[in-house]
Tab-separated table of C-alpha atoms and ligand atoms in Angstrom:
chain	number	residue	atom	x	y	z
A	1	UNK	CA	128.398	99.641	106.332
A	2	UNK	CA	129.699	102.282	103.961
A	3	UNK	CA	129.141	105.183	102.796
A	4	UNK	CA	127.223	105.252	99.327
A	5	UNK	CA	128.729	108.265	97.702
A	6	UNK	CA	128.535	110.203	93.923
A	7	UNK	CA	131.573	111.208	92.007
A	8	UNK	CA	132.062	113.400	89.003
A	9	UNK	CA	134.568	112.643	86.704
A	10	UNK	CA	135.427	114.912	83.658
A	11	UNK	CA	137.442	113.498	80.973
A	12	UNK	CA	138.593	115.733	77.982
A	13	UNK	CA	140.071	114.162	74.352
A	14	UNK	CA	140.575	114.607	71.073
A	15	UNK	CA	139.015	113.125	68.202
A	16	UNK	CA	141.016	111.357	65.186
A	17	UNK	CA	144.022	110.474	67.167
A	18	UNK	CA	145.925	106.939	67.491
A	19	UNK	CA	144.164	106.022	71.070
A	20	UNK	CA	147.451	104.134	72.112
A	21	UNK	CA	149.160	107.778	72.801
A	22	UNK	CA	147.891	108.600	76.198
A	23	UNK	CA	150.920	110.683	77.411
A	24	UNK	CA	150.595	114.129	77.783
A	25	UNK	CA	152.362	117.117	79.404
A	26	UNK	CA	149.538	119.264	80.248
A	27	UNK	CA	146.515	117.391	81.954
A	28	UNK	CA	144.300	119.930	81.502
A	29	UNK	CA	144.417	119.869	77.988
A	30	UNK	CA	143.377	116.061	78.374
A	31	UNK	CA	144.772	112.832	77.238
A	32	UNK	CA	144.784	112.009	74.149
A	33	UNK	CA	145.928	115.564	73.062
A	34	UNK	CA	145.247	117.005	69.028
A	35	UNK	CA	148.487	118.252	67.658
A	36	UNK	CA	146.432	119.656	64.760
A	37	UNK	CA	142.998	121.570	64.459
A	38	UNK	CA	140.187	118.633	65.035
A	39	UNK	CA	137.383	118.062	67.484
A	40	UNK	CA	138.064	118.061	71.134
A	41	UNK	CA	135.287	116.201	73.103
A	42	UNK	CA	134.458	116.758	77.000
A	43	UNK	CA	132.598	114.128	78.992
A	44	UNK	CA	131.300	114.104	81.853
A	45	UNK	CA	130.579	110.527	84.082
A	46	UNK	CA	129.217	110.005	87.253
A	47	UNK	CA	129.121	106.975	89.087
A	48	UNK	CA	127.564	106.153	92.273
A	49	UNK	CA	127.958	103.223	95.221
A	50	UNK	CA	130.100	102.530	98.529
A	51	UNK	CA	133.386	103.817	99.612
A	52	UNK	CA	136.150	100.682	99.564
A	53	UNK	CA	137.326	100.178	103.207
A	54	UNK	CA	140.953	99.292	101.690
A	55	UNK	CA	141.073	102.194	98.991
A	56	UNK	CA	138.562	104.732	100.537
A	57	UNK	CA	137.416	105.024	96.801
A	58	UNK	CA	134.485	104.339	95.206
A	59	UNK	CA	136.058	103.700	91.730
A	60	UNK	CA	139.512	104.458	90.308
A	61	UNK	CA	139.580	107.369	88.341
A	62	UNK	CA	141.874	106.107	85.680
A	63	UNK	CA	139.386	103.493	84.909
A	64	UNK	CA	137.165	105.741	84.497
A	65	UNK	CA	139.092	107.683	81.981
A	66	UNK	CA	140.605	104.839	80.246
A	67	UNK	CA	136.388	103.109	79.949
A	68	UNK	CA	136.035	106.664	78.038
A	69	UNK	CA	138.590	107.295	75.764
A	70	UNK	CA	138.324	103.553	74.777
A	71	UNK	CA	134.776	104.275	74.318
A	72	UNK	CA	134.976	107.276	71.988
A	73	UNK	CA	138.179	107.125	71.238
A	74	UNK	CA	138.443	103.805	69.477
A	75	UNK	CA	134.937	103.248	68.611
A	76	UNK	CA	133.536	106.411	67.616
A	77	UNK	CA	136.555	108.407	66.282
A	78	UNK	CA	136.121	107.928	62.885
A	79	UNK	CA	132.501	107.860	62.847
A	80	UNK	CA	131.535	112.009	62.228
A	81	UNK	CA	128.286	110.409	60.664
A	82	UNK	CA	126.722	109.160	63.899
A	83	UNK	CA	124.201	110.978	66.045
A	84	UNK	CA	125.480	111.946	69.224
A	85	UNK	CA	122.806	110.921	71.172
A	86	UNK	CA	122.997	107.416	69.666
A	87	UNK	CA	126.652	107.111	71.076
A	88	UNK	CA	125.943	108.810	74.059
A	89	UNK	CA	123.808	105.536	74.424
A	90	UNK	CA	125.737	103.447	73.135
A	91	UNK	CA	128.091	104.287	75.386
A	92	UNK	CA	126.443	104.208	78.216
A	93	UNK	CA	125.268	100.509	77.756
A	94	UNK	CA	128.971	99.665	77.294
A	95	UNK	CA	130.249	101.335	80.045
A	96	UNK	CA	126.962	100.542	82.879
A	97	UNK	CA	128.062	96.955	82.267
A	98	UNK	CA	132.075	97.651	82.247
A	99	UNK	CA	131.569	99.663	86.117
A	100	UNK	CA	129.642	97.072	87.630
A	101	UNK	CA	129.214	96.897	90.488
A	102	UNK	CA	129.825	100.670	90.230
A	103	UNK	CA	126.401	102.662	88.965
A	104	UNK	CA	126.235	104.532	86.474
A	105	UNK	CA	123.681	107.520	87.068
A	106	UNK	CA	125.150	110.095	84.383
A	107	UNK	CA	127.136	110.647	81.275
A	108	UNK	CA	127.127	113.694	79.520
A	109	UNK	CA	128.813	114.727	76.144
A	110	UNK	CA	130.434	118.313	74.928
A	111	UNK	CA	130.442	118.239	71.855
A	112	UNK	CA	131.185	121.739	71.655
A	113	UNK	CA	131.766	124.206	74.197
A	114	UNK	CA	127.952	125.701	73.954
A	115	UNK	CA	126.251	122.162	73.101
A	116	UNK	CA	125.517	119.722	75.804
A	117	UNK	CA	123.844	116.211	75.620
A	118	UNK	CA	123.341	114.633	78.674
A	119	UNK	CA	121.861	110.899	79.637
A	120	UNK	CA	120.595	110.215	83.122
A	121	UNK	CA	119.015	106.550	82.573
A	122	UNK	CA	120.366	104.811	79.573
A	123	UNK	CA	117.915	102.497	80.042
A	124	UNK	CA	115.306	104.859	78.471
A	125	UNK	CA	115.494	107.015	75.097
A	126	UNK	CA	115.671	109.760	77.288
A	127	UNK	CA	118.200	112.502	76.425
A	128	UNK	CA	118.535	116.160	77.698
A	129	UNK	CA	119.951	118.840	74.936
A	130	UNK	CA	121.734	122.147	75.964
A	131	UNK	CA	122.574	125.117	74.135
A	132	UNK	CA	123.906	128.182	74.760
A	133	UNK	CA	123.054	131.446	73.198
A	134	UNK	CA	123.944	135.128	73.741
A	135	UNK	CA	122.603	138.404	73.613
A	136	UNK	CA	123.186	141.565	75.042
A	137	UNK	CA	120.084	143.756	76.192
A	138	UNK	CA	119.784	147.264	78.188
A	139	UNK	CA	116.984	147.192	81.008
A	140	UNK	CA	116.560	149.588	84.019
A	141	UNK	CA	115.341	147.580	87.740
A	142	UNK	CA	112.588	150.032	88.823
A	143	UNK	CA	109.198	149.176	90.362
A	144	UNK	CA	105.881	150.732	90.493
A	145	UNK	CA	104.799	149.472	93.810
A	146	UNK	CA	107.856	151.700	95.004
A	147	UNK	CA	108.131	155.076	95.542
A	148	UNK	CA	111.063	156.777	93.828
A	149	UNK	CA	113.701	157.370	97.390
A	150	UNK	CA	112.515	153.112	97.844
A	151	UNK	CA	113.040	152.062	94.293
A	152	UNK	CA	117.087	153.936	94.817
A	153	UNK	CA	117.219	152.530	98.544
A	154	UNK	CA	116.234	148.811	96.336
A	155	UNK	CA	118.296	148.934	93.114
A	156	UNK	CA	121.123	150.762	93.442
A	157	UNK	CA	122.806	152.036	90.458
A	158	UNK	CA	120.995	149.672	89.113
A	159	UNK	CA	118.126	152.261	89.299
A	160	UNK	CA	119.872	154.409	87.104
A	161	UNK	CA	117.024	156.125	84.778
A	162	UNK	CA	118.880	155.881	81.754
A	163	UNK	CA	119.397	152.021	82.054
A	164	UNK	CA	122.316	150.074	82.008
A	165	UNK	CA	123.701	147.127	79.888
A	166	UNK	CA	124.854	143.159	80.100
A	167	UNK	CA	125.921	140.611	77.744
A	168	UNK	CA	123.630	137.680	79.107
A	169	UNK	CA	123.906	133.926	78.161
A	170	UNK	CA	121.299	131.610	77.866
A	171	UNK	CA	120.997	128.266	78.674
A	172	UNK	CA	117.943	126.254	76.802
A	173	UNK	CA	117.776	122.485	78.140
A	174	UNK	CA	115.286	120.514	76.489
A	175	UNK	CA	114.472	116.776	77.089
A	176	UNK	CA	112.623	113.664	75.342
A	177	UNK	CA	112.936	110.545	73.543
A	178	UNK	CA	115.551	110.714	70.374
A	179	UNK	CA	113.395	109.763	66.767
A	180	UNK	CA	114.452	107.218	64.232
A	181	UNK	CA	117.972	108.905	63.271
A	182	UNK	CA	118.664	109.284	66.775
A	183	UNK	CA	118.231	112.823	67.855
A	184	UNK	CA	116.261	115.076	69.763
A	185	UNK	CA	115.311	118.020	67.453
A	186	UNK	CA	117.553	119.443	64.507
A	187	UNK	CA	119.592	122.048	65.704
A	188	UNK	CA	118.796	124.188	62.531
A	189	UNK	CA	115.019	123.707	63.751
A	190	UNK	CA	115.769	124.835	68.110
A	191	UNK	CA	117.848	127.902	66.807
A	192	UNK	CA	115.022	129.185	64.544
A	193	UNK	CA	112.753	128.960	67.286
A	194	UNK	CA	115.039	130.716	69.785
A	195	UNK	CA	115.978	133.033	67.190
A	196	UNK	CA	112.694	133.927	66.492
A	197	UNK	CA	111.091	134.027	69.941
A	198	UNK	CA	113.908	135.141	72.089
A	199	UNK	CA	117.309	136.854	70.152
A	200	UNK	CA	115.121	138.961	67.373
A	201	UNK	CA	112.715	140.379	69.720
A	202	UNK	CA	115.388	140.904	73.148
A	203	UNK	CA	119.372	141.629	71.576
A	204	UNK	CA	120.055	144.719	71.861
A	205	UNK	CA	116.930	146.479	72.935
A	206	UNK	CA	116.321	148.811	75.877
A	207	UNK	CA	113.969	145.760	77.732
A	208	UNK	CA	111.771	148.485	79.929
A	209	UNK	CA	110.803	150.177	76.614
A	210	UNK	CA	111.292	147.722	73.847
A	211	UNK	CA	109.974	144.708	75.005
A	212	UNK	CA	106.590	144.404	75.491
A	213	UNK	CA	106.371	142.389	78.629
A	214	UNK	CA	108.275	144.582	80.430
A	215	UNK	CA	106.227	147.497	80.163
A	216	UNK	CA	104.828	147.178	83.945
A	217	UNK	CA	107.655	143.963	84.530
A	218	UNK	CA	111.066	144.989	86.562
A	219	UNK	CA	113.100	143.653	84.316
A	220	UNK	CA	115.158	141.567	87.049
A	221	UNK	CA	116.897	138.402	86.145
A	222	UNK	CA	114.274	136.488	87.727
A	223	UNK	CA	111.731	138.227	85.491
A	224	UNK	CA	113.593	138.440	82.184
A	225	UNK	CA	114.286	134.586	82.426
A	226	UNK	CA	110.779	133.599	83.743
A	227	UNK	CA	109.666	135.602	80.186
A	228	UNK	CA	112.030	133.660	78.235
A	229	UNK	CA	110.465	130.247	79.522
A	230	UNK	CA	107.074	131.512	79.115
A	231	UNK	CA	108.435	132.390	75.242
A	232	UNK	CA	109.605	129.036	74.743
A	233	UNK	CA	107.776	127.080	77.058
A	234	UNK	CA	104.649	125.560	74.198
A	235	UNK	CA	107.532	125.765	70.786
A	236	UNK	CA	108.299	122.846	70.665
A	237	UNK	CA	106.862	119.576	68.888
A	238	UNK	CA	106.191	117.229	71.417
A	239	UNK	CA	107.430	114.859	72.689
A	240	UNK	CA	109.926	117.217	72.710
A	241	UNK	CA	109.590	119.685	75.492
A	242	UNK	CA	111.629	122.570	77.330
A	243	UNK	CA	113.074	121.347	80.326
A	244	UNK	CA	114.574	124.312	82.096
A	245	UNK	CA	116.257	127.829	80.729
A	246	UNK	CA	119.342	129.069	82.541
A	247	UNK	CA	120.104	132.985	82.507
A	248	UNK	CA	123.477	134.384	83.010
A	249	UNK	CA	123.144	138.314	83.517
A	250	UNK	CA	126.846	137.969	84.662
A	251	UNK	CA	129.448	135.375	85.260
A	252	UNK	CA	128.198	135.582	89.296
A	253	UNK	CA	124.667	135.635	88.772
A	254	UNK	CA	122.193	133.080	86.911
A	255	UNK	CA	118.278	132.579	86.869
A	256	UNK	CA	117.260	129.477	86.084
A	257	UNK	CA	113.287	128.367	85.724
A	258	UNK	CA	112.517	124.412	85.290
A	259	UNK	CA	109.209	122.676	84.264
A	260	UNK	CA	107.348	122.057	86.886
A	261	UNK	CA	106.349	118.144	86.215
A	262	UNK	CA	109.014	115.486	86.024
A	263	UNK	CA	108.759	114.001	82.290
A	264	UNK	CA	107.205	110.740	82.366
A	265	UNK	CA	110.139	107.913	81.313
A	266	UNK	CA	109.631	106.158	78.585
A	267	UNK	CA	111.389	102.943	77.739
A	268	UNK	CA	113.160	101.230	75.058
A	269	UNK	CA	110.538	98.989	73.500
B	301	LIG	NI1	121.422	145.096	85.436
């Protein structure tokens, strides 16, 4: 019996170029490569199912690649006008039935480097949407239920009264079925509401005295991004709803807070 194993594959291209020229001399820049300005596109597959005794693979990865760039290269490269999320699916449908009897358990699409779509059941209208936003925000980590010599002992220099700064990045993941034109939520409409409820109110403020929740709160990652969920957590129309917020105080450290209940799936009628 073997082993039933996942595997990642990432496969980065570039939009609006003849899908017959596959060489390239740097593989990290992926394959096909832009000579000009135009959009490059990173996605993500993964495929699960049993190693092959002979091969000890579970899949090729150049099939993988080459099911993707004939995917979005050839179909999709020309078509700016398309909702992602409706060729995300689209592609997945092609693909589930091109892997067999490989499963497919998960394609997701870059369109950008901050802007994420990702599919874990194509079966279902089901799409996750990341984005990634930035601020930058002083706080100071100091307790109350701490004495002063306890609070130093704790935080460090991070216990410095006078505060201290980061640039933090956040993460907003938000999941549900795509409506008639095939997407989630405008992005216009999700940047307005993180604008408005997170940015305005957090970018570039002293946190311990500017922010209202932190007035008796230790500002701590944990904290700051449990705030930011609590912010979010009821904007959004539903079916629409927030699926998890990721916060990146630095390129080491990240918070993240997810909702609690699985989303019910809801299928294709
Ligand atoms: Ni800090």
């Amino acid at each position: 019996m073997s082993r039933w194993v996942k595997l990642q594959r990432e496969v980065r291209l570039s939009l609006g170029v003849d899908p017959t020229r596959t060489a390239t001399g740097n593989s990290f820049a992926g394959s096909p490569r832009g000579d000009g300005l135009g959009p490059v596109v990173t996605l993500k597959v993964e495929v699960a199912g049993p190693i092959g005794p002979a091969t000890g693979m579970l899949i090729n990865i150049r099939q993988i690649d080459e099911l993707v760039r004939q995917a979005v290269v050839s179909d999709f490269a020309y078509a700016a006008d398309i909702a992602v999320p409706l060729m995300l699916k689209q592609m997945w449908a092609r693909m589930k039935a091109q892997l067999a009897p490989v499963t497919l358990t998960g394609l997701e699409i870059s369109s950008s480097p901050w802007l994420q779509y990702r599919l874990t059941d194509g079966d279902t209208r089901m799409i996750e949407l990341t984005e990634r936003f930035e601020f930058s925000a002083a706080h100071r980590l100091h307790s109350k239920d701490l004495t002063d010599a306890e609070n130093k002992a704790t935080f460090g220099k991070c216990n410095n009264p006078h505060g201290h700064g980061h640039n933090y990045e956040l993460e907003v993941t938000l999941s549900g079925p795509t409506d008639a034109g095939g997407e989630l939520i405008s992005l216009q409409r999700l940047h307005d509401i993180v604008n408005q409820r997170v940015i305005d109110r957090m970018d570039h403020k002293h946190l311990n005295i500017e922010v209202a929740e932190f007035g008796q709160l230790n500002p701590t990652v944990e904290n700051i991004a449990a705030v930011i969920f609590k912010s979010l957590e009821d904007a959004f129309p539903p079916p629409v709803r927030l699926q998890r917020i990721r916060l990146w105080e630095t390129p080491k450290t990240s918070c993240t807070v997810e909702a609690s209940e699985p989303v019910e799936k809801e299928l294709v009628k």
